[in-house]
mmCIF file of C-alpha atoms and ligand atoms in Angstrom:
data_model
loop_
_atom_site.group_PDB
_atom_site.id
_atom_site.type_symbol
_atom_site.label_atom_id
_atom_site.label_comp_id
_atom_site.label_asym_id
_atom_site.label_seq_id
_atom_site.Cartn_x
_atom_site.Cartn_y
_atom_site.Cartn_z
ATOM 1 C CA GLY A 1 0.000 0.000 0.000
ATOM 2 C CA GLY A 2 0.924 3.667 -0.331
ATOM 3 C CA PRO A 3 1.890 5.949 2.551
ATOM 4 C CA ALA A 4 -0.423 5.608 5.571
ATOM 5 C CA SER A 5 -2.580 2.990 3.821
ATOM 6 C CA LEU A 6 -5.016 0.848 5.775
ATOM 7 C CA SER A 7 -2.845 -2.205 5.091
ATOM 8 C CA ARG A 8 0.093 -0.542 6.856
ATOM 9 C CA PHE A 9 -2.047 0.383 9.886
ATOM 10 C CA ARG A 10 -3.358 -3.170 10.162
ATOM 11 C CA GLY A 11 0.129 -4.586 9.654
ATOM 12 C CA ALA A 12 1.582 -2.437 12.441
ATOM 13 C CA LEU A 13 -1.040 -3.114 15.088
ATOM 14 C CA VAL A 14 -1.552 -6.826 14.344
ATOM 15 C CA ALA A 15 2.170 -7.607 14.047
ATOM 16 C CA ALA A 16 2.860 -5.904 17.393
ATOM 17 C CA VAL A 17 0.433 -8.328 19.060
ATOM 18 C CA LEU A 18 2.066 -11.307 17.305
ATOM 19 C CA GLY A 19 5.530 -10.205 18.419
ATOM 20 C CA ASP A 20 4.341 -10.049 22.010
ATOM 21 C CA CYS A 21 2.410 -13.361 21.946
ATOM 22 C CA VAL A 22 5.006 -15.325 19.992
ATOM 23 C CA GLY A 23 7.925 -13.739 21.848
ATOM 24 C CA GLY A 24 6.579 -14.678 25.257
ATOM 25 C CA GLU A 25 7.937 -18.190 24.758
ATOM 26 C CA PHE A 26 11.544 -17.020 25.137
ATOM 27 C CA GLU A 27 11.198 -14.023 27.485
ATOM 28 C CA GLY A 28 14.188 -13.824 29.800
ATOM 29 C CA ALA A 29 16.112 -16.647 28.085
ATOM 30 C CA GLU A 30 19.837 -15.930 27.848
ATOM 31 C CA GLU A 31 20.523 -17.926 24.729
ATOM 32 C CA VAL A 32 17.954 -18.817 22.110
ATOM 33 C CA PRO A 33 19.201 -21.029 19.262
ATOM 34 C CA MET A 34 17.642 -20.123 15.902
ATOM 35 C CA GLU A 35 16.606 -23.768 15.669
ATOM 36 C CA SER A 36 14.328 -23.367 18.702
ATOM 37 C CA VAL A 37 12.868 -20.154 17.271
ATOM 38 C CA LEU A 38 12.031 -21.830 13.962
ATOM 39 C CA GLN A 39 10.576 -24.831 15.739
ATOM 40 C CA HIS A 40 8.320 -22.535 17.761
ATOM 41 C CA LEU A 41 7.260 -20.568 14.681
ATOM 42 C CA ASN A 42 6.667 -23.763 12.649
ATOM 43 C CA SER A 43 4.355 -25.054 15.340
ATOM 44 C CA LEU A 44 2.092 -22.038 14.670
ATOM 45 C CA ASP A 45 1.559 -23.215 11.082
ATOM 46 C CA ASP A 46 0.706 -26.718 12.164
ATOM 47 C CA GLU A 47 -3.069 -26.512 12.533
ATOM 48 C CA THR A 48 -3.381 -30.224 13.221
ATOM 49 C CA LYS A 49 -1.484 -29.807 16.476
ATOM 50 C CA GLY A 50 -4.418 -28.022 18.043
ATOM 51 C CA ASN A 51 -2.163 -25.489 19.691
ATOM 52 C CA GLY A 52 -3.620 -23.546 22.516
ATOM 53 C CA ILE A 53 -3.879 -19.823 21.935
ATOM 54 C CA LEU A 54 -0.772 -17.784 22.784
ATOM 55 C CA GLU A 55 -1.700 -15.158 25.357
ATOM 56 C CA TYR A 56 -0.592 -11.558 25.109
ATOM 57 C CA SER A 57 1.318 -9.887 27.946
ATOM 58 C CA ASP A 58 1.598 -6.397 29.489
ATOM 59 C CA ASP A 59 2.902 -5.019 26.171
ATOM 60 C CA THR A 60 -0.385 -5.666 24.383
ATOM 61 C CA ALA A 61 -2.573 -5.153 27.451
ATOM 62 C CA MET A 62 -1.259 -1.585 27.796
ATOM 63 C CA ALA A 63 -1.226 -0.901 24.042
ATOM 64 C CA ARG A 64 -4.908 -1.837 23.956
ATOM 65 C CA CYS A 65 -5.560 0.779 26.671
ATOM 66 C CA VAL A 66 -3.680 3.383 24.619
ATOM 67 C CA VAL A 67 -5.716 2.514 21.520
ATOM 68 C CA GLN A 68 -9.061 2.557 23.331
ATOM 69 C CA SER A 69 -8.257 5.857 24.993
ATOM 70 C CA LEU A 70 -7.097 7.560 21.784
ATOM 71 C CA LEU A 71 -10.207 6.320 19.946
ATOM 72 C CA THR A 72 -12.738 7.128 22.670
ATOM 73 C CA ARG A 73 -11.329 10.589 23.366
ATOM 74 C CA ALA A 74 -10.464 11.206 19.702
ATOM 75 C CA GLY A 75 -7.000 12.298 20.887
ATOM 76 C CA PHE A 76 -4.782 12.213 23.960
ATOM 77 C CA ASP A 77 -6.402 12.482 27.388
ATOM 78 C CA GLU A 78 -3.970 11.636 30.190
ATOM 79 C CA ARG A 79 -6.599 10.999 32.856
ATOM 80 C CA ASP A 80 -8.590 8.665 30.657
ATOM 81 C CA MET A 81 -5.469 6.755 29.614
ATOM 82 C CA ALA A 82 -4.178 6.482 33.196
ATOM 83 C CA HIS A 83 -7.555 5.229 34.339
ATOM 84 C CA ARG A 84 -7.573 2.544 31.630
ATOM 85 C CA PHE A 85 -4.060 1.347 32.591
ATOM 86 C CA ALA A 86 -5.130 1.031 36.233
ATOM 87 C CA LYS A 87 -8.386 -0.742 35.393
ATOM 88 C CA GLU A 88 -6.674 -3.164 33.024
ATOM 89 C CA TYR A 89 -4.018 -4.008 35.621
ATOM 90 C CA SER A 90 -6.554 -4.689 38.358
ATOM 91 C CA ALA A 91 -8.635 -6.866 36.009
ATOM 92 C CA SER A 92 -5.617 -8.937 34.803
ATOM 93 C CA PRO A 93 -2.594 -8.431 37.057
ATOM 94 C CA GLY A 94 -0.901 -11.607 35.805
ATOM 95 C CA ARG A 95 0.192 -10.339 32.393
ATOM 96 C CA GLY A 96 3.891 -10.119 33.261
ATOM 97 C CA TYR A 97 4.226 -6.459 34.248
ATOM 98 C CA GLY A 98 7.617 -5.116 35.325
ATOM 99 C CA SER A 99 8.084 -5.302 39.085
ATOM 100 C CA GLY A 100 8.338 -1.519 39.537
ATOM 101 C CA VAL A 101 5.477 -0.357 37.371
ATOM 102 C CA ILE A 102 2.967 -2.323 39.439
ATOM 103 C CA GLN A 103 3.261 0.331 42.171
ATOM 104 C CA VAL A 104 2.350 3.050 39.682
ATOM 105 C CA LEU A 105 -0.620 1.103 38.347
ATOM 106 C CA LYS A 106 -1.966 0.582 41.859
ATOM 107 C CA LYS A 107 -1.645 4.284 42.710
ATOM 108 C CA LEU A 108 -3.291 5.297 39.419
ATOM 109 C CA SER A 109 -6.465 3.511 40.474
ATOM 110 C CA SER A 110 -6.958 5.882 43.421
ATOM 111 C CA PRO A 111 -9.855 8.305 42.828
ATOM 112 C CA GLN A 112 -8.131 10.908 45.082
ATOM 113 C CA LEU A 113 -5.170 11.219 42.731
ATOM 114 C CA SER A 114 -5.017 14.783 41.361
ATOM 115 C CA ASP A 115 -1.853 14.590 39.227
ATOM 116 C CA VAL A 116 -1.787 11.398 37.158
ATOM 117 C CA TYR A 117 1.938 11.885 36.411
ATOM 118 C CA GLN A 118 2.932 11.914 40.101
ATOM 119 C CA PRO A 119 3.057 8.140 40.795
ATOM 120 C CA ALA A 120 5.512 7.674 37.911
ATOM 121 C CA ARG A 121 7.721 10.503 39.261
ATOM 122 C CA ASP A 122 7.930 8.774 42.625
ATOM 123 C CA GLN A 123 9.457 5.601 41.143
ATOM 124 C CA PHE A 124 13.035 4.567 41.948
ATOM 125 C CA ASN A 125 13.670 7.261 44.586
ATOM 126 C CA GLY A 126 12.322 10.006 42.367
ATOM 127 C CA ARG A 127 14.486 9.134 39.361
ATOM 128 C CA GLY A 128 11.646 7.461 37.487
ATOM 129 C CA SER A 129 11.703 4.243 35.474
ATOM 130 C CA PHE A 130 13.922 3.760 32.437
ATOM 131 C CA GLY A 131 12.233 0.443 31.567
ATOM 132 C CA ASN A 132 10.853 -0.206 28.098
ATOM 133 C CA GLY A 133 7.245 -0.253 29.342
ATOM 134 C CA GLY A 134 6.540 3.150 27.774
ATOM 135 C CA ALA A 135 8.085 2.194 24.439
ATOM 136 C CA MET A 136 6.363 -1.199 24.190
ATOM 137 C CA ARG A 137 2.958 0.541 23.935
ATOM 138 C CA ALA A 138 4.030 3.560 21.837
ATOM 139 C CA ALA A 139 3.083 2.372 18.321
ATOM 140 C CA PRO A 140 -0.582 3.483 18.500
ATOM 141 C CA PHE A 141 0.491 7.136 18.866
ATOM 142 C CA ALA A 142 1.962 6.950 15.367
ATOM 143 C CA LEU A 143 -1.337 5.526 14.108
ATOM 144 C CA ALA A 144 -3.468 8.277 15.639
ATOM 145 C CA PHE A 145 -1.590 11.450 14.699
ATOM 146 C CA PRO A 146 -0.311 12.302 11.208
ATOM 147 C CA ASP A 147 1.844 15.216 12.400
ATOM 148 C CA PRO A 148 5.228 13.988 13.744
ATOM 149 C CA ALA A 149 5.244 16.808 16.306
ATOM 150 C CA ASP A 150 2.053 15.324 17.790
ATOM 151 C CA VAL A 151 3.476 11.799 17.602
ATOM 152 C CA LYS A 152 6.520 12.896 19.624
ATOM 153 C CA ARG A 153 4.577 14.970 22.144
ATOM 154 C CA PHE A 154 1.856 12.435 22.904
ATOM 155 C CA ALA A 155 4.127 9.387 22.851
ATOM 156 C CA ARG A 156 6.220 11.180 25.481
ATOM 157 C CA LEU A 157 3.243 12.143 27.651
ATOM 158 C CA GLY A 158 1.660 8.699 27.291
ATOM 159 C CA ALA A 159 4.883 7.056 28.451
ATOM 160 C CA MET A 160 5.329 9.531 31.328
ATOM 161 C CA LEU A 161 2.209 8.123 32.984
ATOM 162 C CA THR A 162 4.463 5.251 34.108
ATOM 163 C CA HIS A 163 8.017 6.203 33.038
ATOM 164 C CA SER A 164 9.261 9.627 34.146
ATOM 165 C CA CYS A 165 12.976 9.072 33.446
ATOM 166 C CA SER A 166 13.953 10.531 30.061
ATOM 167 C CA LEU A 167 15.660 7.240 29.198
ATOM 168 C CA GLY A 168 12.238 5.638 29.535
ATOM 169 C CA TYR A 169 9.977 8.138 27.772
ATOM 170 C CA ASN A 170 12.452 9.042 25.035
ATOM 171 C CA GLY A 171 12.508 5.355 24.131
ATOM 172 C CA ALA A 172 8.766 5.656 23.550
ATOM 173 C CA VAL A 173 9.312 8.749 21.389
ATOM 174 C CA LEU A 174 11.891 6.874 19.304
ATOM 175 C CA GLN A 175 9.640 3.819 18.875
ATOM 176 C CA ALA A 176 6.647 5.971 17.851
ATOM 177 C CA LEU A 177 8.815 7.922 15.383
ATOM 178 C CA ALA A 178 10.091 4.701 13.835
ATOM 179 C CA VAL A 179 6.518 3.486 13.296
ATOM 180 C CA HIS A 180 5.544 6.921 11.953
ATOM 181 C CA LEU A 181 8.348 6.902 9.380
ATOM 182 C CA SER A 182 7.726 3.284 8.402
ATOM 183 C CA LEU A 183 4.057 4.080 7.817
ATOM 184 C CA GLN A 184 5.155 6.744 5.305
ATOM 185 C CA GLY A 185 7.232 4.184 3.395
ATOM 186 C CA ALA A 186 10.540 5.490 4.734
ATOM 187 C CA LEU A 187 12.002 1.976 5.061
ATOM 188 C CA ASP A 188 12.296 1.846 1.266
ATOM 189 C CA LEU A 189 15.467 3.881 1.885
ATOM 190 C CA PRO A 190 17.027 2.337 5.016
ATOM 191 C CA GLN A 191 20.028 4.698 5.182
ATOM 192 C CA GLN A 192 17.748 7.721 5.090
ATOM 193 C CA PHE A 193 15.429 6.097 7.617
ATOM 194 C CA ILE A 194 18.169 5.784 10.236
ATOM 195 C CA SER A 195 19.516 9.266 9.449
ATOM 196 C CA ARG A 196 16.109 10.801 9.962
ATOM 197 C CA LEU A 197 15.713 9.030 13.288
ATOM 198 C CA ILE A 198 19.115 10.329 14.402
ATOM 199 C CA THR A 199 18.218 13.880 13.355
ATOM 200 C CA GLU A 200 14.920 13.692 15.227
ATOM 201 C CA MET A 201 16.508 12.244 18.374
ATOM 202 C CA GLU A 202 19.277 14.880 18.316
ATOM 203 C CA GLU A 203 16.538 17.395 18.979
ATOM 204 C CA VAL A 204 14.540 15.206 21.385
ATOM 205 C CA GLU A 205 17.621 14.606 23.559
ATOM 206 C CA SER A 206 18.904 18.166 23.547
ATOM 207 C CA ASN A 207 17.345 19.408 26.756
ATOM 208 C CA GLU A 208 18.350 19.727 30.376
ATOM 209 C CA ALA A 209 16.256 16.824 31.698
ATOM 210 C CA ALA A 210 17.685 14.359 29.177
ATOM 211 C CA ARG A 211 21.270 15.534 29.724
ATOM 212 C CA ASN A 212 20.839 15.305 33.474
ATOM 213 C CA ASP A 213 19.417 11.748 33.429
ATOM 214 C CA ALA A 214 22.158 10.635 31.023
ATOM 215 C CA ARG A 215 24.837 12.074 33.309
ATOM 216 C CA ILE A 216 23.413 10.426 36.436
ATOM 217 C CA LEU A 217 23.162 7.062 34.688
ATOM 218 C CA LYS A 218 26.659 7.474 33.207
ATOM 219 C CA GLU A 219 25.405 7.209 29.653
ATOM 220 C CA ALA A 220 26.545 9.114 26.576
ATOM 221 C CA GLU A 221 25.424 12.739 26.380
ATOM 222 C CA LYS A 222 22.647 11.777 23.970
ATOM 223 C CA PRO A 223 22.128 8.082 24.745
ATOM 224 C CA PHE A 224 19.592 7.183 22.053
ATOM 225 C CA CYS A 225 21.531 9.054 19.369
ATOM 226 C CA GLU A 226 24.672 7.204 20.325
ATOM 227 C CA ARG A 227 22.860 3.868 20.064
ATOM 228 C CA LEU A 228 21.357 4.802 16.691
ATOM 229 C CA HIS A 229 24.868 5.503 15.413
ATOM 230 C CA ARG A 230 25.791 1.979 16.526
ATOM 231 C CA VAL A 231 22.749 0.666 14.627
ATOM 232 C CA ARG A 232 23.988 2.458 11.513
ATOM 233 C CA ASP A 233 27.500 0.997 11.933
ATOM 234 C CA LEU A 234 26.087 -2.517 12.289
ATOM 235 C CA MET A 235 23.861 -2.007 9.221
ATOM 236 C CA ASP A 236 26.888 -1.178 7.118
ATOM 237 C CA ARG A 237 28.593 -4.468 7.930
ATOM 238 C CA SER A 238 28.173 -7.525 5.728
ATOM 239 C CA LYS A 239 28.254 -9.981 8.619
ATOM 240 C CA VAL A 240 27.036 -9.403 12.162
ATOM 241 C CA SER A 241 26.742 -12.080 14.832
ATOM 242 C CA ILE A 242 23.921 -12.276 17.363
ATOM 243 C CA GLU A 243 26.541 -11.870 20.120
ATOM 244 C CA GLU A 244 27.745 -8.597 18.610
ATOM 245 C CA VAL A 245 24.210 -7.238 18.363
ATOM 246 C CA ILE A 246 23.577 -8.091 21.998
ATOM 247 C CA SER A 247 26.843 -6.556 23.193
ATOM 248 C CA GLU A 248 26.539 -3.402 21.029
ATOM 249 C CA LEU A 249 22.802 -2.737 21.446
ATOM 250 C CA GLY A 250 21.507 -4.958 24.274
ATOM 251 C CA ASN A 251 18.413 -7.139 24.682
ATOM 252 C CA GLY A 252 17.251 -6.045 28.118
ATOM 253 C CA ILE A 253 14.262 -4.399 29.773
ATOM 254 C CA ALA A 254 15.719 -0.853 29.683
ATOM 255 C CA ALA A 255 14.334 1.214 26.798
ATOM 256 C CA LEU A 256 17.901 2.128 25.854
ATOM 257 C CA HIS A 257 18.820 -1.549 25.583
ATOM 258 C CA SER A 258 15.799 -2.594 23.545
ATOM 259 C CA VAL A 259 14.315 0.133 21.309
ATOM 260 C CA PRO A 260 17.449 0.639 19.150
ATOM 261 C CA THR A 261 17.771 -3.172 19.108
ATOM 262 C CA ALA A 262 14.232 -3.529 17.755
ATOM 263 C CA ILE A 263 14.985 -0.932 15.065
ATOM 264 C CA PHE A 264 18.127 -2.848 14.122
ATOM 265 C CA CYS A 265 16.136 -6.106 13.816
ATOM 266 C CA VAL A 266 13.827 -4.465 11.268
ATOM 267 C CA LEU A 267 16.671 -2.969 9.228
ATOM 268 C CA HIS A 268 18.754 -6.134 9.326
ATOM 269 C CA CYS A 269 15.828 -8.274 8.128
ATOM 270 C CA LEU A 270 14.934 -6.108 5.116
ATOM 271 C CA GLN A 271 17.007 -8.583 3.102
ATOM 272 C CA PRO A 272 17.142 -12.414 3.363
ATOM 273 C CA TRP A 273 19.883 -14.144 5.414
ATOM 274 C CA GLU A 274 21.200 -17.705 5.260
ATOM 275 C CA CYS A 275 20.227 -18.392 8.853
ATOM 276 C CA LEU A 276 16.538 -17.727 8.106
ATOM 277 C CA PRO A 277 14.200 -19.866 5.961
ATOM 278 C CA GLU A 278 13.975 -18.856 2.296
ATOM 279 C CA ASN A 279 10.193 -18.961 2.337
ATOM 280 C CA TYR A 280 10.058 -16.295 5.053
ATOM 281 C CA GLY A 281 9.079 -12.786 4.069
ATOM 282 C CA GLY A 282 10.509 -9.711 5.814
ATOM 283 C CA LEU A 283 7.986 -9.649 8.616
ATOM 284 C CA GLU A 284 8.537 -13.291 9.532
ATOM 285 C CA ARG A 285 12.298 -12.735 9.375
ATOM 286 C CA THR A 286 12.023 -9.726 11.693
ATOM 287 C CA ILE A 287 10.061 -11.641 14.326
ATOM 288 C CA ALA A 288 12.298 -14.739 14.100
ATOM 289 C CA TYR A 289 15.464 -12.642 14.383
ATOM 290 C CA SER A 290 14.118 -10.664 17.374
ATOM 291 C CA LEU A 291 13.400 -13.888 19.249
ATOM 292 C CA ALA A 292 16.857 -15.286 18.511
ATOM 293 C CA LEU A 293 18.409 -12.353 20.429
ATOM 294 C CA GLY A 294 16.943 -13.658 23.680
ATOM 295 C CA GLY A 295 16.420 -11.382 26.685
ATOM 296 C CA ASP A 296 13.245 -9.311 26.623
ATOM 297 C CA THR A 297 12.011 -11.163 23.538
ATOM 298 C CA ASP A 298 8.294 -10.373 23.790
ATOM 299 C CA THR A 299 8.910 -6.648 23.984
ATOM 300 C CA ILE A 300 11.691 -6.451 21.390
ATOM 301 C CA ALA A 301 9.640 -8.573 18.973
ATOM 302 C CA CYS A 302 6.541 -6.487 19.706
ATOM 303 C CA MET A 303 8.337 -3.214 18.924
ATOM 304 C CA ALA A 304 10.228 -4.559 15.895
ATOM 305 C CA ALA A 305 7.056 -6.135 14.501
ATOM 306 C CA ALA A 306 5.097 -2.878 14.832
ATOM 307 C CA ILE A 307 7.732 -1.054 12.748
ATOM 308 C CA ALA A 308 8.015 -3.927 10.248
ATOM 309 C CA GLY A 309 4.240 -4.381 10.035
ATOM 310 C CA ALA A 310 3.850 -0.701 9.101
ATOM 311 C CA HIS A 311 6.322 -1.312 6.276
ATOM 312 C CA TYR A 312 5.160 -4.650 4.844
ATOM 313 C CA GLY A 313 1.424 -4.310 5.542
ATOM 314 C CA ILE A 314 -1.174 -6.845 6.678
ATOM 315 C CA GLU A 315 -0.712 -9.073 3.608
ATOM 316 C CA ALA A 316 2.749 -10.047 4.880
ATOM 317 C CA ILE A 317 1.379 -11.623 8.057
ATOM 318 C CA PRO A 318 0.665 -15.385 7.942
ATOM 319 C CA GLN A 319 -3.005 -16.111 8.690
ATOM 320 C CA SER A 320 -2.026 -19.092 10.813
ATOM 321 C CA TRP A 321 0.007 -16.805 13.101
ATOM 322 C CA ILE A 322 -2.913 -14.422 13.490
ATOM 323 C CA ARG A 323 -5.212 -17.291 14.475
ATOM 324 C CA CYS A 324 -2.803 -18.385 17.225
ATOM 325 C CA CYS A 325 -2.529 -15.067 19.030
ATOM 326 C CA GLU A 326 -4.916 -13.634 21.573
ATOM 327 C CA GLY A 327 -5.997 -10.118 20.646
ATOM 328 C CA ALA A 328 -4.811 -10.193 17.022
ATOM 329 C CA GLU A 329 -8.342 -9.936 15.600
ATOM 330 C CA ASP A 330 -9.151 -7.045 17.943
ATOM 331 C CA ALA A 331 -5.983 -5.292 16.823
ATOM 332 C CA ASP A 332 -7.093 -5.620 13.217
ATOM 333 C CA ILE A 333 -10.460 -3.997 13.955
ATOM 334 C CA ASN A 334 -8.827 -1.224 16.000
ATOM 335 C CA ALA A 335 -6.322 -0.527 13.234
ATOM 336 C CA GLU A 336 -9.193 0.334 10.920
ATOM 337 C CA ARG A 337 -10.640 2.733 13.514
ATOM 338 C CA LEU A 338 -7.266 4.394 14.055
ATOM 339 C CA HIS A 339 -6.867 4.718 10.300
ATOM 340 C CA MET A 340 -10.131 6.698 10.210
ATOM 341 C CA LEU A 341 -9.095 8.898 13.135
ATOM 342 C CA TYR A 342 -5.705 9.584 11.522
ATOM 343 C CA HIS A 343 -7.239 10.619 8.219
ATOM 344 C CA GLN A 344 -9.892 12.800 9.914
ATOM 345 C CA SER A 345 -7.380 14.984 11.707
HETATM 346 P P1 8NA B 401 9.375 -1.132 35.266
HETATM 347 O O1 8NA B 401 9.089 0.304 35.232
HETATM 348 O O2 8NA B 401 9.092 -1.873 36.511
HETATM 349 O O3 8NA B 401 10.883 -1.342 34.827
HETATM 350 C C1 8NA B 401 11.396 -2.616 34.654
HETATM 351 C C2 8NA B 401 12.604 -2.846 35.568
HETATM 352 O O4 8NA B 401 13.677 -2.042 35.170
HETATM 353 C C3 8NA B 401 12.387 -2.515 37.016
HETATM 354 O O5 8NA B 401 11.697 -3.539 37.678
HETATM 355 C C4 8NA B 401 13.813 -2.312 37.500
HETATM 356 O O6 8NA B 401 14.422 -3.539 37.745
HETATM 357 C C5 8NA B 401 14.459 -1.665 36.299
HETATM 358 N N1 8NA B 401 14.485 -0.185 36.411
HETATM 359 C C6 8NA B 401 13.740 0.703 35.713
HETATM 360 N N2 8NA B 401 14.052 1.966 36.058
HETATM 361 C C7 8NA B 401 15.007 1.893 36.983
HETATM 362 C C8 8NA B 401 15.742 2.873 37.713
HETATM 363 N N3 8NA B 401 15.564 4.193 37.552
HETATM 364 N N4 8NA B 401 16.665 2.429 38.581
HETATM 365 C C9 8NA B 401 16.888 1.098 38.763
HETATM 366 N N5 8NA B 401 16.220 0.131 38.104
HETATM 367 C C10 8NA B 401 15.290 0.519 37.218
HETATM 368 O O7 8NA B 401 8.517 -1.900 34.163
HETATM 369 P P2 8NA B 401 8.310 -1.682 32.608
HETATM 370 O O8 8NA B 401 6.893 -1.404 32.360
HETATM 371 O O9 8NA B 401 9.318 -0.749 32.049
HETATM 372 O O10 8NA B 401 8.599 -3.164 32.126
HETATM 373 C C11 8NA B 401 9.479 -3.454 31.159
HETATM 374 C C12 8NA B 401 9.556 -4.934 30.875
HETATM 375 O O11 8NA B 401 9.141 -5.708 31.986
HETATM 376 C C13 8NA B 401 8.734 -5.371 29.732
HETATM 377 O O12 8NA B 401 9.539 -6.026 28.825
HETATM 378 C C14 8NA B 401 7.727 -6.336 30.279
HETATM 379 O O13 8NA B 401 7.400 -7.317 29.352
HETATM 380 C C15 8NA B 401 8.242 -6.732 31.599
HETATM 381 N N6 8NA B 401 8.867 -7.984 31.884
HETATM 382 C C16 8NA B 401 10.106 -8.372 31.423
HETATM 383 C C17 8NA B 401 10.675 -9.587 31.759
HETATM 384 C C18 8NA B 401 12.015 -10.069 31.219
HETATM 385 O O14 8NA B 401 12.503 -11.088 31.638
HETATM 386 N N7 8NA B 401 12.669 -9.417 30.317
HETATM 387 C C19 8NA B 401 9.990 -10.407 32.620
HETATM 388 C C20 8NA B 401 8.749 -9.976 33.123
HETATM 389 C C21 8NA B 401 8.222 -8.767 32.759
HETATM 390 MG MG1 MG B 402 5.553 -8.405 28.222
HETATM 391 MG MG1 MG B 403 8.919 -7.923 27.917
#
């Protein structure tokens, strides 16, 4: 499809759910042989096996709240979104939430709360969380707002409801920007794609709060920019091992150690590789490769798949995978609604 086509919207939202559901299998695993990944993915195609449905985790649970809030309010409403996060958590607390964010979600359910951003600010002795929980649910912001200034602003505010450290919410801004650009067809020119992300993040990270957090955490002056430069260096190389990707970019639960990694997975899988089946298209390659990195596999696959899905469109997603994943059909319906909202504004 062309820029911002319905197929791209559906691809982004549905693939994100698949990444989360399929990636849950390996979450937290240190080493994941590609053989195990392919075995897991093959089992999804095998309808005779009568596989149980793969459940979604916190990534999708919170993304669904973001989507419902953006649709119901026809834009960003922090109180409504916060309320939905809290309600969702209390209805299904067993979705694999990060151990810190649970405190925020409990406080957000209090009717006395006047500032919905305060519980997030109180996290980790007032430093706020740098986890990837804001980034994992950021894709819908790119599907609701056509203007990149709105995408950046609302992805940041949406993340700040739980993640007040700039290394947390700027990860959400980066993820939303990547989906935004992919939706426009920017992945047709991968070098330009990464350059545009670097240019955008140069600006996003050039403020006092970001500099301060980076200094305290002993990171580079502009941590996400530095990581994106590493992504670009890895892209330029003909051969890159999984170990190098993990050591250069990370595979952990910090936004800094997972959002640039997810972006790399998408870029790396634009072309076929020997280690991946020939019959796989780009979207399948992206998900398989994300899982093979190990670590926070559900979240990295969820973020990478959202970016890749916006590029390849819904047609690239195997039907059998969709049927296996809880919430994939809902995501498809919601993508159509977001597409309407996006083209209204
Ligand atoms: P979060 O805000 O609780 O952050 C996740 C974790 O990061 C915290 O529990 C801390 O250990 C650490 N952390 C974050 N900020 C700081 C800080 N300022 N100082 C010290 N430590 C800090 O939760 P979240 O919403 O960001 O969750 C992110 C991930 O957790 C997601 O991937 C989600 O799927 C979940 N999760 C991951 C795993 C895994 O093994 N990778 C397992 C269960 C749940
Ligand atoms: Mg999860
Ligand atoms: Mg995770």
